[in-house]
Short mmCIF file of C-alpha atoms and ligand atoms in Angstrom, two decimals:
data_model
loop_
_atom_site.label_atom_id
_atom_site.label_comp_id
_atom_site.label_asym_id
_atom_site.label_seq_id
_atom_site.Cartn_x
_atom_site.Cartn_y
_atom_site.Cartn_z
CA UNK A 1 -45.47 16.52 1.41
CA UNK A 2 -42.14 15.31 1.52
CA UNK A 3 -40.89 16.30 4.85
CA UNK A 4 -36.38 15.30 5.43
CA UNK A 5 -35.44 15.39 8.89
CA UNK A 6 -32.03 16.39 10.44
CA UNK A 7 -31.32 16.83 13.65
CA UNK A 8 -27.87 16.08 15.18
CA UNK A 9 -26.35 18.37 18.37
CA UNK A 10 -24.83 21.66 17.80
CA UNK A 11 -21.66 21.95 15.84
CA UNK A 12 -22.73 18.27 13.29
CA UNK A 13 -23.21 20.22 10.08
CA UNK A 14 -26.81 20.76 10.58
CA UNK A 15 -27.87 23.87 9.34
CA UNK A 16 -25.51 23.98 5.92
CA UNK A 17 -26.33 20.83 4.95
CA UNK A 18 -30.00 21.07 5.53
CA UNK A 19 -30.04 24.30 2.98
CA UNK A 20 -27.68 23.02 0.70
CA UNK A 21 -30.22 20.15 0.43
CA UNK A 22 -33.24 22.55 0.24
CA UNK A 23 -31.67 24.42 -2.76
CA UNK A 24 -31.07 20.86 -4.36
CA UNK A 25 -34.17 19.51 -3.87
CA UNK A 26 -36.49 23.03 -4.98
CA UNK A 27 -37.50 22.27 -1.10
CA UNK A 28 -38.33 25.29 1.84
CA UNK A 29 -35.47 24.84 4.83
CA UNK A 30 -37.28 25.45 8.32
CA UNK A 31 -34.23 26.02 11.42
CA UNK A 32 -36.62 25.10 14.38
CA UNK A 33 -33.59 25.86 16.66
CA UNK A 34 -33.97 29.26 15.37
CA UNK A 35 -37.18 29.14 16.65
CA UNK A 36 -36.93 27.65 20.64
CA UNK A 37 -34.08 30.61 20.22
CA UNK A 38 -36.83 33.46 19.32
CA UNK A 39 -38.93 32.39 22.04
CA UNK A 40 -35.78 32.41 24.54
CA UNK A 41 -35.53 36.18 22.49
CA UNK A 42 -39.10 36.61 24.05
CA UNK A 43 -38.88 36.46 27.02
CA UNK A 44 -35.37 38.38 27.81
CA UNK A 45 -36.94 41.16 26.21
CA UNK A 46 -40.23 41.23 28.56
CA UNK A 47 -38.63 40.21 31.39
CA UNK A 48 -39.84 36.33 31.51
CA UNK A 49 -37.06 34.75 33.53
CA UNK A 50 -36.41 32.15 30.68
CA UNK A 51 -36.87 29.34 33.88
CA UNK A 52 -40.57 30.05 34.22
CA UNK A 53 -42.04 27.09 33.00
CA UNK A 54 -45.90 28.97 32.96
CA UNK A 55 -45.64 31.85 31.91
CA UNK A 56 -42.55 31.27 29.10
CA UNK A 57 -45.61 28.32 28.30
CA UNK A 58 -48.13 30.98 27.76
CA UNK A 59 -45.70 33.91 25.92
CA UNK A 60 -44.63 30.39 23.22
CA UNK A 61 -48.28 30.14 22.31
CA UNK A 62 -49.44 34.21 21.84
CA UNK A 63 -45.88 35.36 19.85
CA UNK A 64 -46.00 36.02 17.09
CA UNK A 65 -42.77 34.35 15.10
CA UNK A 66 -40.90 34.63 11.36
CA UNK A 67 -38.70 32.06 10.84
CA UNK A 68 -37.42 32.25 7.14
CA UNK A 69 -34.17 31.43 5.87
CA UNK A 70 -32.31 34.61 6.28
CA UNK A 71 -33.86 36.56 9.19
CA UNK A 72 -36.04 36.07 12.55
CA UNK A 73 -38.74 38.57 13.11
CA UNK A 74 -39.91 37.97 16.99
CA UNK A 75 -43.57 40.26 17.07
CA UNK A 76 -42.36 41.96 14.27
CA UNK A 77 -38.98 42.75 15.88
CA UNK A 78 -35.90 41.50 14.22
CA UNK A 79 -34.39 39.29 15.91
CA UNK A 80 -31.32 37.40 13.64
CA UNK A 81 -28.26 38.44 14.84
CA UNK A 82 -29.64 38.33 19.45
CA UNK A 83 -30.99 34.57 18.39
CA UNK A 84 -27.54 33.65 17.92
CA UNK A 85 -25.63 35.64 21.19
CA UNK A 86 -24.93 34.57 23.90
CA UNK A 87 -27.54 36.12 26.08
CA UNK A 88 -29.94 33.68 24.40
CA UNK A 89 -27.28 30.30 23.01
CA UNK A 90 -27.06 30.05 27.78
CA UNK A 91 -30.85 30.67 28.16
CA UNK A 92 -32.58 28.38 25.49
CA UNK A 93 -33.03 25.57 28.14
CA UNK A 94 -36.60 26.91 27.30
CA UNK A 95 -36.73 24.01 25.22
CA UNK A 96 -36.98 21.67 27.68
CA UNK A 97 -40.13 23.36 28.74
CA UNK A 98 -43.24 20.72 27.78
CA UNK A 99 -45.51 24.00 27.30
CA UNK A 100 -43.06 24.73 24.58
CA UNK A 101 -41.76 22.00 23.21
CA UNK A 102 -45.28 21.39 23.05
CA UNK A 103 -46.46 24.55 20.74
CA UNK A 104 -43.24 25.00 18.51
CA UNK A 105 -44.09 21.02 17.04
CA UNK A 106 -47.74 21.86 15.99
CA UNK A 107 -46.23 25.39 14.25
CA UNK A 108 -44.13 23.47 12.59
CA UNK A 109 -46.14 20.71 11.52
CA UNK A 110 -48.41 23.55 10.37
CA UNK A 111 -45.68 25.28 8.35
CA UNK A 112 -44.91 22.07 6.43
CA UNK A 113 -48.08 21.57 5.62
CA UNK A 114 -48.63 24.87 4.13
CA UNK A 115 -45.23 24.66 2.49
CA UNK A 116 -45.85 21.21 0.88
CA UNK A 117 -43.29 20.19 3.40
CA UNK A 118 -39.75 20.83 3.74
CA UNK A 119 -35.79 20.31 4.53
CA UNK A 120 -36.61 20.83 8.72
CA UNK A 121 -33.48 20.65 10.79
CA UNK A 122 -33.63 20.46 14.07
CA UNK A 123 -33.50 17.91 17.36
CA UNK A 124 -36.31 15.68 17.16
CA UNK A 125 -37.68 16.53 13.44
CA UNK A 126 -37.38 12.51 12.88
CA UNK A 127 -38.02 10.60 16.62
CA UNK A 128 -41.31 13.20 17.28
CA UNK A 129 -42.15 15.51 14.66
CA UNK A 130 -42.12 14.13 12.04
CA UNK A 131 -41.46 10.05 12.44
CA UNK A 132 -43.11 9.78 8.49
CA UNK A 133 -40.26 11.70 7.07
CA UNK A 134 -39.07 10.52 3.96
CA UNK A 135 -35.52 10.45 5.20
CA UNK A 136 -34.12 10.69 8.38
CA UNK A 137 -30.53 12.27 9.01
CA UNK A 138 -28.37 12.28 12.18
CA UNK A 139 -25.39 14.45 11.57
CA UNK A 140 -22.78 14.14 13.94
CA UNK A 141 -18.66 14.92 14.47
CA UNK A 142 -15.80 14.88 16.62
CA UNK A 143 -16.32 16.80 19.55
CA UNK A 144 -13.37 18.39 18.94
CA UNK A 145 -14.49 19.26 15.45
CA UNK A 146 -17.75 20.82 16.82
CA UNK A 147 -16.46 22.89 18.91
CA UNK A 148 -14.14 24.05 16.45
CA UNK A 149 -16.60 25.01 14.11
CA UNK A 150 -18.56 26.60 16.89
CA UNK A 151 -16.22 28.48 18.05
CA UNK A 152 -14.99 30.32 14.26
CA UNK A 153 -18.74 31.48 13.78
CA UNK A 154 -18.27 33.56 17.61
CA UNK A 155 -15.42 35.31 16.60
CA UNK A 156 -15.63 37.50 20.15
CA UNK A 157 -15.72 34.08 23.10
CA UNK A 158 -12.54 31.58 23.32
CA UNK A 159 -12.53 28.36 22.08
CA UNK A 160 -12.48 26.70 25.48
CA UNK A 161 -15.34 29.01 25.98
CA UNK A 162 -17.60 28.45 23.51
CA UNK A 163 -16.71 23.83 24.05
CA UNK A 164 -17.13 24.47 27.01
CA UNK A 165 -20.75 26.05 26.50
CA UNK A 166 -21.47 23.61 23.39
CA UNK A 167 -20.65 20.32 25.92
CA UNK A 168 -23.05 22.01 28.79
CA UNK A 169 -26.06 21.91 26.03
CA UNK A 170 -24.83 18.54 24.78
CA UNK A 171 -25.79 17.43 27.92
CA UNK A 172 -28.95 19.56 28.71
CA UNK A 173 -30.38 18.49 24.71
CA UNK A 174 -29.52 14.66 25.50
CA UNK A 175 -30.57 14.74 29.02
CA UNK A 176 -33.96 15.96 29.45
CA UNK A 177 -37.34 14.56 30.36
CA UNK A 178 -39.45 15.74 27.34
CA UNK A 179 -38.03 14.68 23.64
CA UNK A 180 -34.06 14.67 24.40
CA UNK A 181 -31.64 14.76 21.74
CA UNK A 182 -32.00 10.91 20.08
CA UNK A 183 -31.44 9.20 16.86
CA UNK A 184 -34.13 8.05 15.56
CA UNK A 185 -33.99 3.64 14.65
CA UNK A 186 -34.19 4.77 10.83
CA UNK A 187 -31.86 7.50 10.36
CA UNK A 188 -28.87 7.40 8.90
CA UNK A 189 -26.19 8.65 10.20
CA UNK A 190 -23.13 10.67 8.97
CA UNK A 191 -20.11 11.61 10.50
CA UNK A 192 -19.38 14.89 8.59
CA UNK A 193 -16.13 15.28 11.27
CA UNK A 194 -13.68 14.67 7.74
CA UNK A 195 -16.51 15.13 4.77
CA UNK A 196 -16.99 18.11 2.51
CA UNK A 197 -20.28 19.40 2.60
CA UNK A 198 -20.63 18.64 -1.54
CA UNK A 199 -19.87 15.22 -0.41
CA UNK A 200 -23.06 15.57 2.27
CA UNK A 201 -25.03 16.80 0.15
CA UNK A 202 -24.28 14.12 -2.52
CA UNK A 203 -24.24 10.84 -0.19
CA UNK A 204 -27.95 12.19 1.34
CA UNK A 205 -29.19 12.98 -2.08
CA UNK A 206 -28.04 9.38 -2.82
CA UNK A 207 -30.03 8.17 -0.67
CA UNK A 208 -33.67 9.23 -1.90
CA UNK A 209 -32.59 8.41 -5.12
CA UNK A 210 -32.11 11.85 -6.66
O1 LIG B 301 -29.78 24.11 16.61
P1 LIG B 301 -29.54 25.45 17.29
O2 LIG B 301 -28.10 25.24 18.39
O3 LIG B 301 -29.48 27.07 16.94
O4 LIG B 301 -30.59 24.95 18.85
C1 LIG B 301 -30.66 26.07 19.69
C2 LIG B 301 -31.04 24.89 20.82
O5 LIG B 301 -33.02 24.36 21.02
C3 LIG B 301 -30.48 23.67 21.20
O6 LIG B 301 -29.97 24.27 22.51
C4 LIG B 301 -31.85 23.07 21.22
C5 LIG B 301 -32.83 23.15 21.28
N1 LIG B 301 -33.57 22.54 20.48
C6 LIG B 301 -34.48 21.66 20.37
O7 LIG B 301 -34.48 21.46 22.00
N2 LIG B 301 -35.30 21.50 19.54
C7 LIG B 301 -35.29 21.18 17.87
N3 LIG B 301 -36.01 20.21 17.41
C8 LIG B 301 -34.06 22.63 17.80
C9 LIG B 301 -33.83 23.33 19.13
#
């Protein structure tokens, strides 16, 4: 099983880099943030308060999740667009729910086993989910660069709103008790602020001798 773990904060370039690297290495790609977003979507849709620990953990255990390269389905419903919207983004603190994390981590490991590994991106992939990964990468970028990238993706919110949301989510991701965002000790750290995607992919491919 060949696992490449890519972690880092929002806007650090994880998704773009992970997709390109997967293509380059002929591996599958898994966006674990989309899984936490999908659980948030499922809770909101059923009028379950995303902050309720037990009901949301129970929901996470039974929900049917399908996360592919270009679509996310939750109990058969296409949620690809909605999971990126402001409503889900603001309520995605379900990621701090230990029961939800336990279930998502189990599903991520199962996914990797079934596909012979993959390029897997998130916040705790190298530190918790796959500590034995062949390569662990921690991507980061200056806060204003990350906010500008996100701002380009979300056209209906101002730069200031996006930057404030990002700072709030950074604090939540780094400050939570269960699996906070941290750089694994043996991860390769790359500041993507002033690099092109090609340069980053090249650099990472060199790390694994490809
Ligand atoms: O990468 P993203 O912005 O789509 O992630 C959505 C949220 O899920 C983010 O606030 C952090 C959380 N997350 C997590 O806690 N662990 C992961 N492995 C992936 C994402």
